[in-house]
PDB file of C-alpha atoms in Angstrom:
ATOM      1  CA  MET L 654      -2.698  -1.379  -3.019  1.00 90.00           C
ATOM      2  CA  ILE L 655      -0.025  -2.226  -0.433  1.00 90.00           C
ATOM      3  CA  GLU L 656       3.054  -1.144   0.526  1.00 85.00           C
ATOM      4  CA  LYS L 657       4.613  -4.073   2.720  1.00 87.00           C
ATOM      5  CA  ALA L 658       3.651  -7.614   3.240  1.00 92.00           C
ATOM      6  CA  LEU L 659       0.322  -8.374   4.847  1.00 94.00           C
ATOM      7  CA  THR L 660       0.288  -9.735   8.212  1.00 94.00           C
ATOM      8  CA  PRO L 661      -2.073 -12.517   9.226  1.00 95.00           C
ATOM      9  CA  GLU L 662      -4.264  -9.371  10.976  1.00 95.00           C
ATOM     10  CA  ASP L 663      -4.475  -7.476   7.558  1.00 94.00           C
ATOM     11  CA  VAL L 664      -5.144 -10.547   5.806  1.00 96.00           C
ATOM     12  CA  GLU L 665      -8.124 -11.574   8.227  1.00 95.00           C
ATOM     13  CA  PHE L 666      -9.213  -7.750   8.187  1.00 93.00           C
ATOM     14  CA  VAL L 667      -9.459  -7.790   4.401  1.00 95.00           C
ATOM     15  CA  THR L 668     -11.012 -11.096   3.799  1.00 95.00           C
ATOM     16  CA  THR L 669     -13.706 -10.659   6.285  1.00 94.00           C
ATOM     17  CA  LEU L 670     -14.903  -7.125   5.632  1.00 91.00           C
ATOM     18  CA  HIS L 671     -17.990  -8.357   3.339  1.00 90.00           C
ATOM     19  CA  GLY L 672     -19.037 -11.023   5.652  1.00 88.00           C
ATOM     20  CA  ASP L 673     -19.439 -14.369   4.013  1.00 87.00           C
ATOM     21  CA  GLN L 674     -19.583 -12.605   0.329  1.00 89.00           C
ATOM     22  CA  LYS L 675     -17.223 -14.458  -2.094  1.00 90.00           C
ATOM     23  CA  VAL L 676     -14.410 -11.910  -2.834  1.00 92.00           C
ATOM     24  CA  SER L 677     -10.953 -11.735  -4.891  1.00 95.00           C
ATOM     25  CA  PHE L 678      -8.363  -9.443  -4.796  1.00 97.00           C
ATOM     26  CA  VAL L 679      -5.890  -7.581  -7.104  1.00 96.00           C
ATOM     27  CA  VAL L 680      -2.835  -6.722  -5.246  1.00 96.00           C
ATOM     28  CA  LEU L 681      -0.869  -3.893  -6.614  1.00 94.00           C
ATOM     29  CA  MET L 682       2.654  -3.520  -4.542  1.00 92.00           C
ATOM     30  CA  GLN L 683       4.033  -0.219  -4.452  1.00 84.00           C
ATOM     31  CA  PRO L 684       7.724  -0.510  -3.442  1.00 77.00           C
ATOM     32  CA  ARG L 685       9.416   2.260  -1.560  1.00 60.00           C
ATOM     33  CA  GLY L 686       9.280   5.618  -3.463  1.00 53.00           C
ATOM     34  CA  ASP L 687      12.136   7.930  -4.713  1.00 46.00           C
ATOM     35  CA  GLN L 688      14.499  10.099  -2.872  1.00 42.00           C
ATOM     36  CA  ALA L 689      11.705  13.032  -2.648  1.00 45.00           C
ATOM     37  CA  ASP L 690       9.794  10.500  -0.385  1.00 62.00           C
ATOM     38  CA  VAL L 691      12.740  10.263   2.214  1.00 56.00           C
ATOM     39  CA  LEU L 692      12.010  13.541   3.884  1.00 54.00           C
ATOM     40  CA  LEU L 693       8.243  12.752   4.053  1.00 57.00           C
ATOM     41  CA  ARG L 694       8.931   9.575   5.785  1.00 59.00           C
ATOM     42  CA  ALA L 695      11.510  11.129   8.069  1.00 58.00           C
ATOM     43  CA  ILE L 696       8.941  13.730   9.122  1.00 58.00           C
ATOM     44  CA  ASP L 697       6.288  10.789   9.797  1.00 58.00           C
ATOM     45  CA  ASP L 698       8.849   8.856  11.708  1.00 58.00           C
ATOM     46  CA  VAL L 699       9.504  11.803  13.806  1.00 58.00           C
ATOM     47  CA  ALA L 700       5.693  12.704  14.376  1.00 58.00           C
ATOM     48  CA  TYR L 701       5.482   8.659  15.876  1.00 59.00           C
ATOM     49  CA  GLY L 702       8.386   9.739  17.974  1.00 64.00           C
ATOM     50  CA  GLU L 703      10.502   7.027  16.191  1.00 63.00           C
ATOM     51  CA  LEU L 704      13.737   9.044  15.998  1.00 57.00           C
ATOM     52  CA  LYS L 705      16.009   6.327  15.294  1.00 64.00           C
ATOM     53  CA  GLU L 706      13.717   5.184  12.290  1.00 62.00           C
ATOM     54  CA  ALA L 707      13.849   8.838  10.965  1.00 49.00           C
ATOM     55  CA  SER L 708      18.051   8.871  10.946  1.00 54.00           C
ATOM     56  CA  GLN L 709      17.939   5.615   9.150  1.00 51.00           C
ATOM     57  CA  GLU L 710      15.403   6.380   6.163  1.00 48.00           C
ATOM     58  CA  THR L 711      18.553   6.977   3.868  1.00 50.00           C
ATOM     59  CA  GLU L 712      19.112   3.457   4.371  1.00 49.00           C
ATOM     60  CA  GLU L 713      15.947   2.120   3.136  1.00 53.00           C
ATOM     61  CA  PRO L 714      16.268   0.178  -0.366  1.00 54.00           C
ATOM     62  CA  GLU L 715      15.052   2.324  -3.358  1.00 58.00           C
ATOM     63  CA  GLY L 716      14.727   2.012  -6.909  1.00 61.00           C
ATOM     64  CA  GLU L 717      16.147  -1.281  -8.068  1.00 66.00           C
ATOM     65  CA  GLU L 718      17.147  -2.548  -4.760  1.00 68.00           C
ATOM     66  CA  ALA L 719      13.439  -2.242  -3.628  1.00 65.00           C
ATOM     67  CA  ARG L 720      12.227  -4.245  -6.266  1.00 81.00           C
ATOM     68  CA  HIS L 721      13.229  -7.991  -4.818  1.00 85.00           C
ATOM     69  CA  PRO L 722      11.838  -7.299  -1.437  1.00 86.00           C
ATOM     70  CA  ALA L 723       8.647  -5.790  -3.125  1.00 88.00           C
ATOM     71  CA  ARG L 724       7.997  -9.136  -5.095  1.00 92.00           C
ATOM     72  CA  VAL L 725       8.756 -11.054  -1.960  1.00 93.00           C
ATOM     73  CA  ALA L 726       6.338  -9.154  -0.065  1.00 93.00           C
ATOM     74  CA  LEU L 727       3.805  -9.642  -2.738  1.00 95.00           C
ATOM     75  CA  ALA L 728       4.135 -13.040  -3.274  1.00 97.00           C
ATOM     76  CA  HIS L 729       3.992 -13.330   0.634  1.00 97.00           C
ATOM     77  CA  SER L 730       0.790 -11.607   0.730  1.00 96.00           C
ATOM     78  CA  LEU L 731      -0.803 -13.521  -2.569  1.00 97.00           C
ATOM     79  CA  THR L 732      -0.249 -16.604  -0.652  1.00 97.00           C
ATOM     80  CA  ALA L 733      -1.666 -15.651   2.502  1.00 97.00           C
ATOM     81  CA  LEU L 734      -5.050 -14.396   0.880  1.00 97.00           C
ATOM     82  CA  ARG L 735      -5.331 -17.346  -1.084  1.00 97.00           C
ATOM     83  CA  GLY L 736      -4.813 -19.314   2.016  1.00 97.00           C
ATOM     84  CA  ALA L 737      -7.571 -17.254   3.729  1.00 95.00           C
ATOM     85  CA  GLY L 738      -9.908 -19.051   0.856  1.00 94.00           C
ATOM     86  CA  THR L 739     -10.120 -16.094  -1.755  1.00 96.00           C
ATOM     87  CA  GLU L 740      -8.706 -15.968  -5.098  1.00 96.00           C
ATOM     88  CA  ALA L 741      -5.787 -13.306  -5.308  1.00 97.00           C
ATOM     89  CA  THR L 742      -3.410 -12.147  -8.019  1.00 97.00           C
ATOM     90  CA  GLY L 743      -0.922  -9.079  -8.021  1.00 96.00           C
ATOM     91  CA  GLN L 744       2.026  -7.242  -9.516  1.00 95.00           C
ATOM     92  CA  VAL L 745       4.725  -4.990  -8.390  1.00 94.00           C
ATOM     93  CA  VAL L 746       3.942  -1.628  -9.884  1.00 91.00           C
ATOM     94  CA  GLU L 747       6.411   0.944  -9.641  1.00 79.00           C
ATOM     95  CA  LYS L 748       5.549   3.909 -12.660  1.00 79.00           C
ATOM     96  CA  HIS L 749       2.546   5.329 -12.525  1.00 81.00           C
ATOM     97  CA  PRO L 750       0.664   3.360  -9.629  1.00 84.00           C
ATOM     98  CA  LEU L 751      -2.452   5.307 -10.112  1.00 87.00           C
ATOM     99  CA  ASP L 752      -2.741   4.851 -13.594  1.00 91.00           C
ATOM    100  CA  ARG L 753      -2.116   1.116 -13.161  1.00 92.00           C
ATOM    101  CA  LEU L 754      -4.498   1.185 -10.157  1.00 92.00           C
ATOM    102  CA  LYS L 755      -7.297   2.655 -12.648  1.00 94.00           C
ATOM    103  CA  SER L 756      -6.739   0.071 -15.299  1.00 94.00           C
ATOM    104  CA  ALA L 757      -6.838  -2.568 -12.593  1.00 95.00           C
ATOM    105  CA  VAL L 758     -10.110  -1.546 -11.631  1.00 95.00           C
ATOM    106  CA  GLU L 759     -11.538  -1.294 -15.161  1.00 96.00           C
ATOM    107  CA  GLU L 760     -10.008  -4.640 -15.948  1.00 95.00           C
ATOM    108  CA  SER L 761     -11.252  -6.546 -13.282  1.00 95.00           C
ATOM    109  CA  GLY L 762     -14.449  -4.832 -12.970  1.00 94.00           C
ATOM    110  CA  ALA L 763     -13.825  -4.109  -9.080  1.00 94.00           C
ATOM    111  CA  ASP L 764     -16.432  -2.699  -6.839  1.00 93.00           C
ATOM    112  CA  GLU L 765     -14.080  -0.886  -4.489  1.00 95.00           C
ATOM    113  CA  VAL L 766     -10.509  -0.049  -3.916  1.00 95.00           C
ATOM    114  CA  ILE L 767      -8.568  -0.804  -0.605  1.00 93.00           C
ATOM    115  CA  VAL L 768      -5.541   1.066   0.122  1.00 88.00           C
ATOM    116  CA  LEU L 769      -3.994  -0.518   2.780  1.00 87.00           C
ATOM    117  CA  THR L 770      -0.762   1.538   4.253  1.00 82.00           C
ATOM    118  CA  GLU L 771       1.048   2.727   7.315  1.00 75.00           C
ATOM    119  CA  PRO L 772       0.127   6.120   8.398  1.00 69.00           C
ATOM    120  CA  HIS L 773       1.422   9.010   6.525  1.00 63.00           C
ATOM    121  CA  TYR L 774       0.801  12.325   8.620  1.00 63.00           C
ATOM    122  CA  VAL L 775       2.216  14.904   5.952  1.00 60.00           C
ATOM    123  CA  GLU L 776       1.163  13.128   3.028  1.00 62.00           C
ATOM    124  CA  GLU L 777      -2.517  12.503   4.501  1.00 62.00           C
ATOM    125  CA  PHE L 778      -2.539  16.109   5.621  1.00 60.00           C
ATOM    126  CA  PHE L 779      -1.891  17.467   2.048  1.00 56.00           C
ATOM    127  CA  HIS L 780      -4.168  15.016   0.682  1.00 55.00           C
ATOM    128  CA  ARG L 781      -1.165  13.506  -1.532  1.00 60.00           C
ATOM    129  CA  ASP L 782      -1.651   9.914   0.104  1.00 73.00           C
ATOM    130  CA  TRP L 783      -2.343   6.894  -2.312  1.00 75.00           C
ATOM    131  CA  ALA L 784      -6.182   6.696  -1.115  1.00 77.00           C
ATOM    132  CA  SER L 785      -6.881  10.451  -1.164  1.00 80.00           C
ATOM    133  CA  ARG L 786      -5.241  10.502  -4.986  1.00 81.00           C
ATOM    134  CA  ALA L 787      -7.060   7.457  -5.810  1.00 87.00           C
ATOM    135  CA  ARG L 788     -10.387   8.770  -4.901  1.00 88.00           C
ATOM    136  CA  HIS L 789     -10.398  11.323  -7.704  1.00 85.00           C
ATOM    137  CA  GLN L 790      -9.104   8.746 -10.482  1.00 88.00           C
ATOM    138  CA  VAL L 791     -10.647   5.109 -10.173  1.00 91.00           C
ATOM    139  CA  GLY L 792     -14.403   5.696 -10.341  1.00 90.00           C
ATOM    140  CA  VAL L 793     -15.342   3.206  -7.502  1.00 93.00           C
ATOM    141  CA  PRO L 794     -15.383   3.603  -3.699  1.00 92.00           C
ATOM    142  CA  VAL L 795     -11.782   3.833  -2.269  1.00 91.00           C
ATOM    143  CA  LEU L 796     -11.370   2.167   1.462  1.00 88.00           C
ATOM    144  CA  LYS L 797      -8.238   3.489   3.379  1.00 86.00           C
ATOM    145  CA  LEU L 798      -7.115   1.005   5.880  1.00 85.00           C
ATOM    146  CA  PHE L 799      -3.960   1.177   8.202  1.00 80.00           C
ATOM    147  CA  ALA L 800      -1.896  -1.878   7.810  1.00 80.00           C
ATOM    148  CA  HIS L 801      -1.009  -3.749  11.187  1.00 73.00           C
ATOM    149  CA  SER L 802       2.586  -3.769  12.270  1.00 70.00           C
ATOM    150  CA  GLU L 803       4.585  -7.038  12.878  1.00 60.00           C
TER     151      GLU L 803
END
């Protein structure tokens, strides 16, 4: 599960986690959240000392406006994973992402889930981040990794 396009560093990291073992990916792209997440994102920005970003959180695309950038980020990520020699499929998931994650694990027979996100201090503190929530639902190990910045 990802929130933004994978960087070359992200692709190298996830494709080499298991050495020479053949791996494939089912990528679920979660676009930006609803307005309730704006406050949490702003607090995270303040915690990182990124005051300018905190003041601009309301300018982030949400809902319908976030779908196109999410599709572009997903396509970029799939192309990069395939370019690294792995099989990769994916989809943008907006509603009930953890339910979709659970069904993707079951459908694909996944051995593990990788949640690749930016750090989210508030959500992590209260165990409301994607990885913490997924650990209780998917039935396989969940690895939480922090995405590289561009």
